[in-house]
XYZ file of C-alpha atoms in Angstrom:
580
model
C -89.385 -147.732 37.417
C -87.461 -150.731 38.912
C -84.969 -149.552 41.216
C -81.196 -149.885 39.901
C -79.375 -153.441 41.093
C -77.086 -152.356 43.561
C -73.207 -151.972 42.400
C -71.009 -154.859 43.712
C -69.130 -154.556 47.535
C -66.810 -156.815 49.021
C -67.910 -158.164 52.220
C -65.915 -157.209 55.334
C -63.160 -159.441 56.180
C -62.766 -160.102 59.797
C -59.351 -158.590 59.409
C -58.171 -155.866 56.839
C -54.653 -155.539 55.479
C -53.005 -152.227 54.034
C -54.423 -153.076 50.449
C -57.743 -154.282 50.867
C -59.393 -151.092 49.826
C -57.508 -151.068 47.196
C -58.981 -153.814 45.413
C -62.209 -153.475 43.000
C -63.329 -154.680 39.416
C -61.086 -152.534 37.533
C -57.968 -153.418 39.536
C -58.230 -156.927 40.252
C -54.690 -158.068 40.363
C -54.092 -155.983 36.505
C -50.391 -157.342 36.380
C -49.592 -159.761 33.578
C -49.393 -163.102 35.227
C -46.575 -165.323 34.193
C -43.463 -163.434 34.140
C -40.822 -166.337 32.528
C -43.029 -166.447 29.080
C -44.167 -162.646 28.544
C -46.089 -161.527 25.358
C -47.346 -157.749 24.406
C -51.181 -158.704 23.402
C -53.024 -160.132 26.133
C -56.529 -159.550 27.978
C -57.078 -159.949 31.461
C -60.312 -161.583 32.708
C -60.103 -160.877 36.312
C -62.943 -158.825 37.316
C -67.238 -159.446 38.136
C -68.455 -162.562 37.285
C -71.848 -164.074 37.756
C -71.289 -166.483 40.507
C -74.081 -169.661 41.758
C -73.334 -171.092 44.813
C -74.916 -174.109 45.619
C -78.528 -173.571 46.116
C -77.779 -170.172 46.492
C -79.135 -167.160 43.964
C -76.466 -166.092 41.215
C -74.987 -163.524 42.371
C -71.862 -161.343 41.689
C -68.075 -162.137 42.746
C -64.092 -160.892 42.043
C -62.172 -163.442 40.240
C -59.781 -164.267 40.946
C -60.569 -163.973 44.822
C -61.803 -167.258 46.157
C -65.705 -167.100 47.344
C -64.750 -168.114 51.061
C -62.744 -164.449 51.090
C -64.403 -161.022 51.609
C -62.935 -159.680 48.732
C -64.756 -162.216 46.412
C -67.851 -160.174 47.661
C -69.296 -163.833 48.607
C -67.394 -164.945 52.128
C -68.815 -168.384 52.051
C -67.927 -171.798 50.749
C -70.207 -173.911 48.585
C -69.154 -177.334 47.528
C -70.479 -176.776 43.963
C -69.946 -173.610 42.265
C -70.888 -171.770 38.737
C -68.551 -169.066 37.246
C -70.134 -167.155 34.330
C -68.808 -164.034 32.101
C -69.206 -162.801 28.647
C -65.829 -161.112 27.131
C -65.115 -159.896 23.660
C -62.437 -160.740 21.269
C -60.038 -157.817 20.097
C -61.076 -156.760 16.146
C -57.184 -156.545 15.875
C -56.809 -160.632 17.210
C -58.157 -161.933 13.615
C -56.036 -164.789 12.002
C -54.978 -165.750 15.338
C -55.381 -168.606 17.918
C -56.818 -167.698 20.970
C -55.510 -169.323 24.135
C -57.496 -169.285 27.563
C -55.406 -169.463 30.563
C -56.282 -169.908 34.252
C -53.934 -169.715 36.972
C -55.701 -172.297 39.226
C -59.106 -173.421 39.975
C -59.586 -175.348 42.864
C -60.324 -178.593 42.850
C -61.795 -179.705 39.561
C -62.959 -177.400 37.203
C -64.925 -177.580 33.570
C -64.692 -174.942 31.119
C -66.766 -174.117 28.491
C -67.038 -171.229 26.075
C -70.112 -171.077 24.217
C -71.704 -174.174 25.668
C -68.946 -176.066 23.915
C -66.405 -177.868 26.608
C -62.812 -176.751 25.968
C -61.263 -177.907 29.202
C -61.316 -179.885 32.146
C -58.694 -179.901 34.724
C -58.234 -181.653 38.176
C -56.021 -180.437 40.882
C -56.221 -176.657 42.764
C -52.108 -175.952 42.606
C -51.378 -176.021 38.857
C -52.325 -173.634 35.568
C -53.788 -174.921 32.509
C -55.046 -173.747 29.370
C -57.469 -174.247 26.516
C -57.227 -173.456 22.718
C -60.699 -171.845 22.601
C -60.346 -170.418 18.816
C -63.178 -173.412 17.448
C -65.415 -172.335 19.909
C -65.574 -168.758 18.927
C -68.491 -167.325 17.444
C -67.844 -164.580 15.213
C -69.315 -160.964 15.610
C -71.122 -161.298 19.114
C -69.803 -161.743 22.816
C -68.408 -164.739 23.566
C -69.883 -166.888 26.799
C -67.220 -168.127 29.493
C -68.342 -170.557 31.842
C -66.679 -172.517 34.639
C -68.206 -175.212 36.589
C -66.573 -176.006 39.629
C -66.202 -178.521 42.579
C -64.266 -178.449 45.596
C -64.726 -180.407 49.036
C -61.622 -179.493 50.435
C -60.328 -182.423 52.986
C -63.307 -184.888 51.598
C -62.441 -185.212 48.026
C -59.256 -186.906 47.211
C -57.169 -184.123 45.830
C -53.959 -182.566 47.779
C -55.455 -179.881 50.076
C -52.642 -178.627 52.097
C -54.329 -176.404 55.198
C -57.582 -175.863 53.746
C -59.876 -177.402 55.857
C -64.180 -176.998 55.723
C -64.013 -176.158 59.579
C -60.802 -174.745 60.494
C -58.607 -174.408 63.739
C -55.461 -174.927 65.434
C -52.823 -175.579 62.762
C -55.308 -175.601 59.926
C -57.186 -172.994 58.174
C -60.341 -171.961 55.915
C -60.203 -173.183 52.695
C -60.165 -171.455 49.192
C -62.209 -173.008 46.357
C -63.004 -171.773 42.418
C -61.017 -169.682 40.995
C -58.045 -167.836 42.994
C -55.596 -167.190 40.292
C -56.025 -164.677 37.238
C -57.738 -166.144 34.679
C -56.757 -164.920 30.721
C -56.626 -164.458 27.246
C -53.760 -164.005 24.574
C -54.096 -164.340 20.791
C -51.003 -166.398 19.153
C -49.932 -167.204 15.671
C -50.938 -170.663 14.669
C -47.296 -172.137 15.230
C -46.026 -170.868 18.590
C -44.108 -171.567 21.739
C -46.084 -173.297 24.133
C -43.353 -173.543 26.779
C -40.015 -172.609 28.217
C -37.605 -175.239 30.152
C -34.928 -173.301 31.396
C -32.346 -175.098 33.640
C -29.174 -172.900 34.368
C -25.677 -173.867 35.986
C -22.344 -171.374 36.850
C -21.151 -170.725 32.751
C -24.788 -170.524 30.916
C -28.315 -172.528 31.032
C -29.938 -175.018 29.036
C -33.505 -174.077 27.270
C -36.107 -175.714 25.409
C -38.651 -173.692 23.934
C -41.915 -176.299 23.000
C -43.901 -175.182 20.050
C -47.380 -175.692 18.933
C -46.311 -176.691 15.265
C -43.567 -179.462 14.415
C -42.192 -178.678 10.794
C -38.715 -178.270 11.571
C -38.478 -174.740 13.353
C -35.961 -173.341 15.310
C -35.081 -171.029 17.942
C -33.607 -168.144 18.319
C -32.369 -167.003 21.690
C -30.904 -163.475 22.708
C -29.779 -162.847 26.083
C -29.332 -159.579 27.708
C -27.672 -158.277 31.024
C -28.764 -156.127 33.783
C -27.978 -153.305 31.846
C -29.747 -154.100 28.504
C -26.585 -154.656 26.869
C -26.983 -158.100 24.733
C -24.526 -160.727 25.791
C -24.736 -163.589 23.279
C -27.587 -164.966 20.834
C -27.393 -168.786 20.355
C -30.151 -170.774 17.911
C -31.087 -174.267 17.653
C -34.290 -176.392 16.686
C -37.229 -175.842 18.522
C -38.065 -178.465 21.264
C -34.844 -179.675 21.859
C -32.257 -178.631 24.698
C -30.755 -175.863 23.045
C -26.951 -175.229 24.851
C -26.467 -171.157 25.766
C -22.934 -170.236 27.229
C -22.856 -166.967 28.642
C -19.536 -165.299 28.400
C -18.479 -163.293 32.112
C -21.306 -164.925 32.928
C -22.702 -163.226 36.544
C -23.768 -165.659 38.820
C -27.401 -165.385 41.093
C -27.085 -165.569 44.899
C -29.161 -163.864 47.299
C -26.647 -161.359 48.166
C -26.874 -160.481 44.433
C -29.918 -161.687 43.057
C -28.251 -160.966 39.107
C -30.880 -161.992 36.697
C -30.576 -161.831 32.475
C -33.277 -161.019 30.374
C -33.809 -163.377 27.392
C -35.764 -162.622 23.827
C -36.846 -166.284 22.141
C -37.728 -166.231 18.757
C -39.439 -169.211 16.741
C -38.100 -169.117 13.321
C -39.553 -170.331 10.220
C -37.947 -172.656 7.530
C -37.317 -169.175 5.928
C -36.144 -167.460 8.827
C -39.644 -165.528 9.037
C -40.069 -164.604 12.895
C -43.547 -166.914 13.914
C -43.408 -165.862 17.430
C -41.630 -163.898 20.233
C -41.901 -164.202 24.102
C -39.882 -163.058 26.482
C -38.235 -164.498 29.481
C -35.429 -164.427 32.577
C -33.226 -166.645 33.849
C -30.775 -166.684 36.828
C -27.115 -168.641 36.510
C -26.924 -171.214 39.762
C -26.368 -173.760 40.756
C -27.512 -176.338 43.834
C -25.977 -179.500 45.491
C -24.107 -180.737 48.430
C -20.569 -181.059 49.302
C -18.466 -181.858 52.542
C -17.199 -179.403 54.812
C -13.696 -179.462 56.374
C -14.636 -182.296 58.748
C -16.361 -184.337 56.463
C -20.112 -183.088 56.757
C -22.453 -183.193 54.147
C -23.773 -179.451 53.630
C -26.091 -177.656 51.319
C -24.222 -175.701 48.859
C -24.863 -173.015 46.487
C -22.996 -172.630 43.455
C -20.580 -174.764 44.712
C -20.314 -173.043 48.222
C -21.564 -173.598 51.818
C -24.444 -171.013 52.252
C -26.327 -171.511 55.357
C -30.023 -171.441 54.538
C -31.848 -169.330 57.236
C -35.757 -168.404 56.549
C -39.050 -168.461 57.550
C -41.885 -170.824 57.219
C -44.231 -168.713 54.520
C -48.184 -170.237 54.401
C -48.866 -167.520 52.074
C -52.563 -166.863 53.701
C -54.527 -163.540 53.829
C -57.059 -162.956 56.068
C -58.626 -160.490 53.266
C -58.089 -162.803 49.875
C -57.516 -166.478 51.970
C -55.440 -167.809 49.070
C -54.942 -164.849 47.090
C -53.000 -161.811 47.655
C -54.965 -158.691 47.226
C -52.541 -156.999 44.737
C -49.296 -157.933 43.601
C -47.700 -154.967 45.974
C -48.955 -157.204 48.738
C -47.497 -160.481 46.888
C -43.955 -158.932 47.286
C -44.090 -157.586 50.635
C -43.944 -160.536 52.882
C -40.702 -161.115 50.802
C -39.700 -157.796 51.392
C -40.075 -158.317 55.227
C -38.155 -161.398 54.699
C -35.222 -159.956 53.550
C -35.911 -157.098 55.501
C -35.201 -159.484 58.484
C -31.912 -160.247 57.409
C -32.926 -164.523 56.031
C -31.724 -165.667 52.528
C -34.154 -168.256 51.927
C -37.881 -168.674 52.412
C -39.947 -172.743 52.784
C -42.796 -172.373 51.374
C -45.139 -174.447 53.269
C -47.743 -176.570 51.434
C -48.996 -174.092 48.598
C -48.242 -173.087 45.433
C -48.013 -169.485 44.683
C -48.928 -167.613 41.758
C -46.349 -167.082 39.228
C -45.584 -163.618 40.395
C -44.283 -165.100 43.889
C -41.818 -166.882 42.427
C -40.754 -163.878 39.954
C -40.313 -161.687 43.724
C -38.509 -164.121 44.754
C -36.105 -164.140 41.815
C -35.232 -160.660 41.713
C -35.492 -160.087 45.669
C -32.355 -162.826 45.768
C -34.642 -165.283 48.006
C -33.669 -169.484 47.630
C -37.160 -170.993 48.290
C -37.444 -174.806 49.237
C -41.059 -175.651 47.873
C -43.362 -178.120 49.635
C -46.272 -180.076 47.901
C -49.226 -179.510 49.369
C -50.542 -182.182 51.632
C -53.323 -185.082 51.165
C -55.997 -184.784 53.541
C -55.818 -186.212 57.247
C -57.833 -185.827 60.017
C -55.218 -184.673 62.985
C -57.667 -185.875 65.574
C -56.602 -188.979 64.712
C -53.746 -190.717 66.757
C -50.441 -191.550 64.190
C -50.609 -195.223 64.561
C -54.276 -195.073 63.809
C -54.323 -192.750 60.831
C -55.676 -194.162 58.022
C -53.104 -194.370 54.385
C -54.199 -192.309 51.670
C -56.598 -193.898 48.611
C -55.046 -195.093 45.631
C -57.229 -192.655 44.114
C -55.309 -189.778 46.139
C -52.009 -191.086 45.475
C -52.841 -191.400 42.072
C -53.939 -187.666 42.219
C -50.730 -186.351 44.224
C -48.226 -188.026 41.735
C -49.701 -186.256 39.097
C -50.106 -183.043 40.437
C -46.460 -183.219 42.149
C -44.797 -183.416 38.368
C -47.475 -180.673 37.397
C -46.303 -178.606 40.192
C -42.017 -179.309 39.414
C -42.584 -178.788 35.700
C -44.591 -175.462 36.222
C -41.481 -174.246 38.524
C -38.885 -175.945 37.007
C -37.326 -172.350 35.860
C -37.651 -170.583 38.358
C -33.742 -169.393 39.677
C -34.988 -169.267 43.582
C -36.281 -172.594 43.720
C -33.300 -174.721 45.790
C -35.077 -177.803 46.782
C -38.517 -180.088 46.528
C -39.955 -180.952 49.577
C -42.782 -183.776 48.920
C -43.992 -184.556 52.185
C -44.537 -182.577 55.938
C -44.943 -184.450 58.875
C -46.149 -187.789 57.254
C -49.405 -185.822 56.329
C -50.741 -188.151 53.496
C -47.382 -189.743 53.544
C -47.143 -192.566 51.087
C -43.745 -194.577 49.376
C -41.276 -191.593 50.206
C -38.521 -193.299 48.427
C -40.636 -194.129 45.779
C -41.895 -190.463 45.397
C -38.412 -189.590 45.722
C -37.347 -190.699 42.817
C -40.190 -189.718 40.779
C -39.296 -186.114 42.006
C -35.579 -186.613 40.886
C -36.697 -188.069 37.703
C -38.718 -185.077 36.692
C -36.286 -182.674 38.249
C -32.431 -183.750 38.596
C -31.076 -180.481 39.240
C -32.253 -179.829 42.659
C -31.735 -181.089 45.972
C -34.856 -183.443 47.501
C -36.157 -182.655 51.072
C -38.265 -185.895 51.096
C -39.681 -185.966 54.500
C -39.870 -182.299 56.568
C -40.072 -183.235 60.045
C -39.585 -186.705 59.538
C -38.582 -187.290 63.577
C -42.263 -186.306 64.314
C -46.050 -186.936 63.974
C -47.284 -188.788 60.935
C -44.437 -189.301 59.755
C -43.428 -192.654 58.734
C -39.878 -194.254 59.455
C -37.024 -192.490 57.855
C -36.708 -194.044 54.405
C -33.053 -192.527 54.199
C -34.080 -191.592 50.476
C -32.924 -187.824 49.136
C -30.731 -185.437 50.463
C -31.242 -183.969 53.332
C -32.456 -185.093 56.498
C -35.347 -183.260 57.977
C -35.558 -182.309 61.950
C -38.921 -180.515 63.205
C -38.254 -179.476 67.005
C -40.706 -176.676 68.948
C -39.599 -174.602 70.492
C -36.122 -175.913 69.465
C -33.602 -175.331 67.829
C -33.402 -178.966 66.764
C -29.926 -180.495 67.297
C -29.971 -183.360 64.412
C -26.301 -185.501 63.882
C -25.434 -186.397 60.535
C -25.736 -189.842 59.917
C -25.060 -190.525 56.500
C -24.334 -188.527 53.097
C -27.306 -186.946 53.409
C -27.359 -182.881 55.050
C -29.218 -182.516 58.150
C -31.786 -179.696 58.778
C -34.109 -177.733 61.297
C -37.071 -177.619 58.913
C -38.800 -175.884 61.994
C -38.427 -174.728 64.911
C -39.425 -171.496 66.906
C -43.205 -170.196 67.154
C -42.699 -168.002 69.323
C -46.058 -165.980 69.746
C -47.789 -162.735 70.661
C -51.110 -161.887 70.917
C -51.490 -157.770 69.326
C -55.314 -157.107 70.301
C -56.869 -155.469 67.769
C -54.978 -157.664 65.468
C -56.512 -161.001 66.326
C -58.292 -163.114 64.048
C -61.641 -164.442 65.924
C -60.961 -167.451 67.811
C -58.758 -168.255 70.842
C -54.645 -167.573 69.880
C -52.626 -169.982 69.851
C -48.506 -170.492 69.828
C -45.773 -172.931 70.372
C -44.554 -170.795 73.091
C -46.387 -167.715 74.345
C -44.384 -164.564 75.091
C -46.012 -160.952 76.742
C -44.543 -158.254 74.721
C -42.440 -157.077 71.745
C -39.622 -157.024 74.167
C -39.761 -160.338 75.695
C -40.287 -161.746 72.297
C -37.312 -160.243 70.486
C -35.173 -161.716 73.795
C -36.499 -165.350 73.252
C -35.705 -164.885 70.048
C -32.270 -164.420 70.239
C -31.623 -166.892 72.926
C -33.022 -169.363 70.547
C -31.193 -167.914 67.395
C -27.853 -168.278 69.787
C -29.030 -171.709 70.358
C -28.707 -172.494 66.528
C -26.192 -170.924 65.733
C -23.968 -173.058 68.511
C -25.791 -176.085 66.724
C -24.803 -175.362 63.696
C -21.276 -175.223 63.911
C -21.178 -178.494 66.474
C -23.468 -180.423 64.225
C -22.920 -179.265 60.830
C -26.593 -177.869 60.242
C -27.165 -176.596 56.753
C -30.122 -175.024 57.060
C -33.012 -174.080 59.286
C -36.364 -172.589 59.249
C -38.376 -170.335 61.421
C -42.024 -170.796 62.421
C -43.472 -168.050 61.035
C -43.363 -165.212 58.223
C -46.930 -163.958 59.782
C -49.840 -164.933 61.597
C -52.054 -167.084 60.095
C -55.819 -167.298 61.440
C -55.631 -167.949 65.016
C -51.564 -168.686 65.216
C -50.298 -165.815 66.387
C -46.029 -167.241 66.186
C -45.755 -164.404 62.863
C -42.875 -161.734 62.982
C -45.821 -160.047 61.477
C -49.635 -159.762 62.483
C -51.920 -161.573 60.226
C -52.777 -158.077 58.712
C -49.514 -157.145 57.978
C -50.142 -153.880 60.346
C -47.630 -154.757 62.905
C -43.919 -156.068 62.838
C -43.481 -157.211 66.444
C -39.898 -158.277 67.231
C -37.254 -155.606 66.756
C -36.097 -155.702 63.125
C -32.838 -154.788 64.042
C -32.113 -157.391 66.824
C -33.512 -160.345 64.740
C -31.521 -159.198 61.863
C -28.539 -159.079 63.763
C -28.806 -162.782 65.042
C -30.415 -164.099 61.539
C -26.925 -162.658 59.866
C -25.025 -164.333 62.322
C -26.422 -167.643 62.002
C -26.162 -167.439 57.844
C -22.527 -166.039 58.854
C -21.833 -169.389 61.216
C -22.807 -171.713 58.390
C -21.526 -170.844 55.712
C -17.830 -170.265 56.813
């Protein structure tokens, strides 16, 4: 008798956080994944795959964990990679259209179900979906298969960090699959989308549909409390006006959110679909302070924005958070350490982020993820990016701002970081306030500093990066200045240490010392802010990442190492000085 395969294990990361043992096949990230357009039927097809790597044997792997992480059961990167499943479709799913939905696949992906190509998508930041109802064969399991390529830095797609050797500043990358993939059934005219764009007295939706015969929609909104404050109805894929009456503004003090139930409705009334959604009243802008200073506002009001820089790496999952308990904790810890806002810094997180972010009452200024660039190359000898890779960022840029377009936490676009891949910033600019006129546009973080090129004076804020720092930026036109980083302070906690040699902006000895630095450079800011007029600024970092040890927490999230209290303390302060 031929002995049994052997069952599935993940491979050992080289560092574990609290919920890597909790992850297996029959809990891989279970949580319906995209919060703002909810239905009741749905099948998740996270779980073993066959996997073919390269030259390699097929093998076994946990989607959605990307091959390069332990939990993937893999740990390696291939350049070329083969995703294979079988599922079944629900007996109760007849009469309906079946819709297959992946988070992200990094960098290009075809899909095919039953040999027959439904999809193919470019770009590792941004969902997509395939109506896969044709391609169903009735009475028998139904072949998934996903054929994947991803060079990180060589091919000409944005990258961000992910890098095939990785060091310093940059770190492993984090191909295939790394968001949940699924499956919903859906009546044959449905809503394919939700726009929802608030302000201080209501929000505007449109609700897209899969059918155009003159439907309409039906929306209900609820408070906190369940209680139904109005129901408004208009045609379906047009801006549909909702007032709210009392309505209960979001700010991250009170992070107030209303529940919304949208109907499409038939000629006759007849209910053809139902999804269900959130949205947060807010606004964003800028306005002048008593001496004349532009300033970042919220709803109307000077709020400081004080948070960390968030890379959203794991040393278990790379890319991908082991479970969605894990997801919300490094928010947790943000709030925890008394910021209101959070940058996050060249990725795009699942759709669950975003929803912690919402309902932890976090404003999050969202980067796109960089082009590639070589950082051993000198600035003036840097090389400008392909017209294929422009080409490639300006699509996935309005991918990324119409897939987060409702979120409520979402405060500002930043397009480019340090110059990395940095091509016609006013240009880009305006594409971004095209596609998204509500927010405010960062257009150039750290555009005083290494690839970046000259200040274009497009958007609205400019963008100081100073290390240590503070940065002291003067305002010197309408637009609001920043501190879009400063800080990295580091310490090394052995035992915590991913392999490699640490590495910080400024190196400090122990928990002690550190927490002092820190407030001497938190007093620092706050004197800048109120003799420049700062608006905002943003600490390097939420947690280690790989060999940068400048994280309030370890890279494991085992360890907080500055005193929460202290940093708290100061971080309220700041907030307090800038928004007076």
């Amino acid at each position: 008798m031929a002995a049994p395969e052997p069952a599935w294990q993940p491979e050992a990361p080289p560092l574990t956080t609290p919920w890597t043992d909790q992850v297996g096949p029959d809990n891989a990230l279970p949580e319906y994944p995209r919060p703002q357009l909810t239905r009741e039927r749905w099948l998740n097809l996270n779980g073993l795959w066959d996997y073919t790597g390269g030259d390699n044997a097929t093998e076994q792997i946990l989607v959605p964990y990307p091959p390069e992480s332990g939990l993937s059961g893999v740990q390696r990167h291939d350049d070329q990679m083969l995703y294979e499943r079988t599922f079944d479709v629900p007996a109760d799913w007849s009469g309906q259209r079946l819709i297959l939905h992946f988070g992200a696949v990094d960098q290009r992906a075809e899909v095919s179900v039953n040999g027959k190509q439904v999809a193919v998508h470019e770009g590792g930041y941004t969902a997509f979906s395939a109506d896969i109802t044709d391609a169903v064969e009735p009475g028998a399991p139904q072949q998934l298969t996903v054929a994947v390529s991803d060079g990180n830095e060589t091919q000409p797609y944005p990258v961000g960090k992910q890098r095939n050797d990785p060091g310093g500043i940059l770190y492993t990358g984090a191909s295939g699959i790394w968001q949940t993939v699924w499956l919903e059934p859906v009546a044959p005219s449905h809503i394919t989308g939700l726009d929802i764009t608030p302000d201080l007295t209501g929000f505007g939706i449109t609700a897209d549909a899969a059918a155009d015969n003159g439907e309409q929609v039906e929306v209900a909104v609820r408070d906190a409390e369940g209680n139904e404050a109005t129901r408004t109805s208009g045609p379906a894929g047009e801006p549909v006006r909702v007032d709210v009456p009392q309505p209960h503004l979001w700010t991250p003090d009170d992070p107030y959110l209303y529940d919304l139930t949208v109907r499409l409705l038939g000629a006759d009334g007849a209910v053809l679909d139902e999804v269900g959604s959130y949205t947060g009243l807010r606004t964003t802008g800028l306005v002048n302070d008593e001496q004349g200073r532009p300033r970042m506002a919220l709803n109307g009001k000077i709020v400081f924005q004080h948070g960390p820089l968030d890379q959203g790496y794991w040393p278990d999952g790379i890319y991908t958070a082991p479970t969605d308990e894990a997801l919300r904790f490094d928010l947790d810890k943000t709030k925890e350490l008394g910021f209101n806002m959070v940058r996050k810094h060249v990725k795009v997180e699942p759709a669950r982020w975003y929803y912690w972010a919402d309902r932890l009452g976090l404003m999050v200024w969202q980067d796109m993820p960089s082009l590639p660039i070589d950082l051993a190359i000198p600035p003036e000898d840097s090389p400008p990016p392909t017209e294929e890779m422009k080409a490639n960022y300006r699509t996935e840029w309005v991918d990324i701002i119409d897939q987060l377009r409702s979120s409520t936490s979402i405060v500002a676009w930043v397009p480019f970081n340090e110059g990395w891949g940095e091509f016609d910033t006013a240009e880009i600019t305006d594409l971004t306030r095209r596609t998204d006129p509500t927010r405010l546009i960062n257009p150039s973080s750290g555009v005083n500093c290494c690839y970046s090129l000259p200040d274009s004076g497009a958007g609205d804020i400019y963008d100081d990066h100073t290390y240590v720092g503070p940065g002291a930026p003067t305002v010197i036109d309408g637009r609001a200045i920043v501190d879009g980083e400063y800080g990295g302070l580091g310490l090394a906690e052995e035992g915590h240490l991913w392999p490699g040699e640490p590495s910080a902006y400024e190196m400090t000895e122990s928990r002690e010392q550190l927490t002092q630095r820190y407030g001497e450079v938190s007093d620092e800011l706050a004197r800048i802010i109120g003799a420049n007029g700062l608006s905002a600024a943003i600490y390097t970092q939420t947690t280690d990442v790989e060999n940068e040890v400048n994280g309030f927490l370890t890279y494991d999230r085992q360890i907080m190492k500055p005193d929460v209290a202290s940093v708290r303390a100061h971080n309220t302060a700041a907030i307090e000085a800038g928004s007076r």
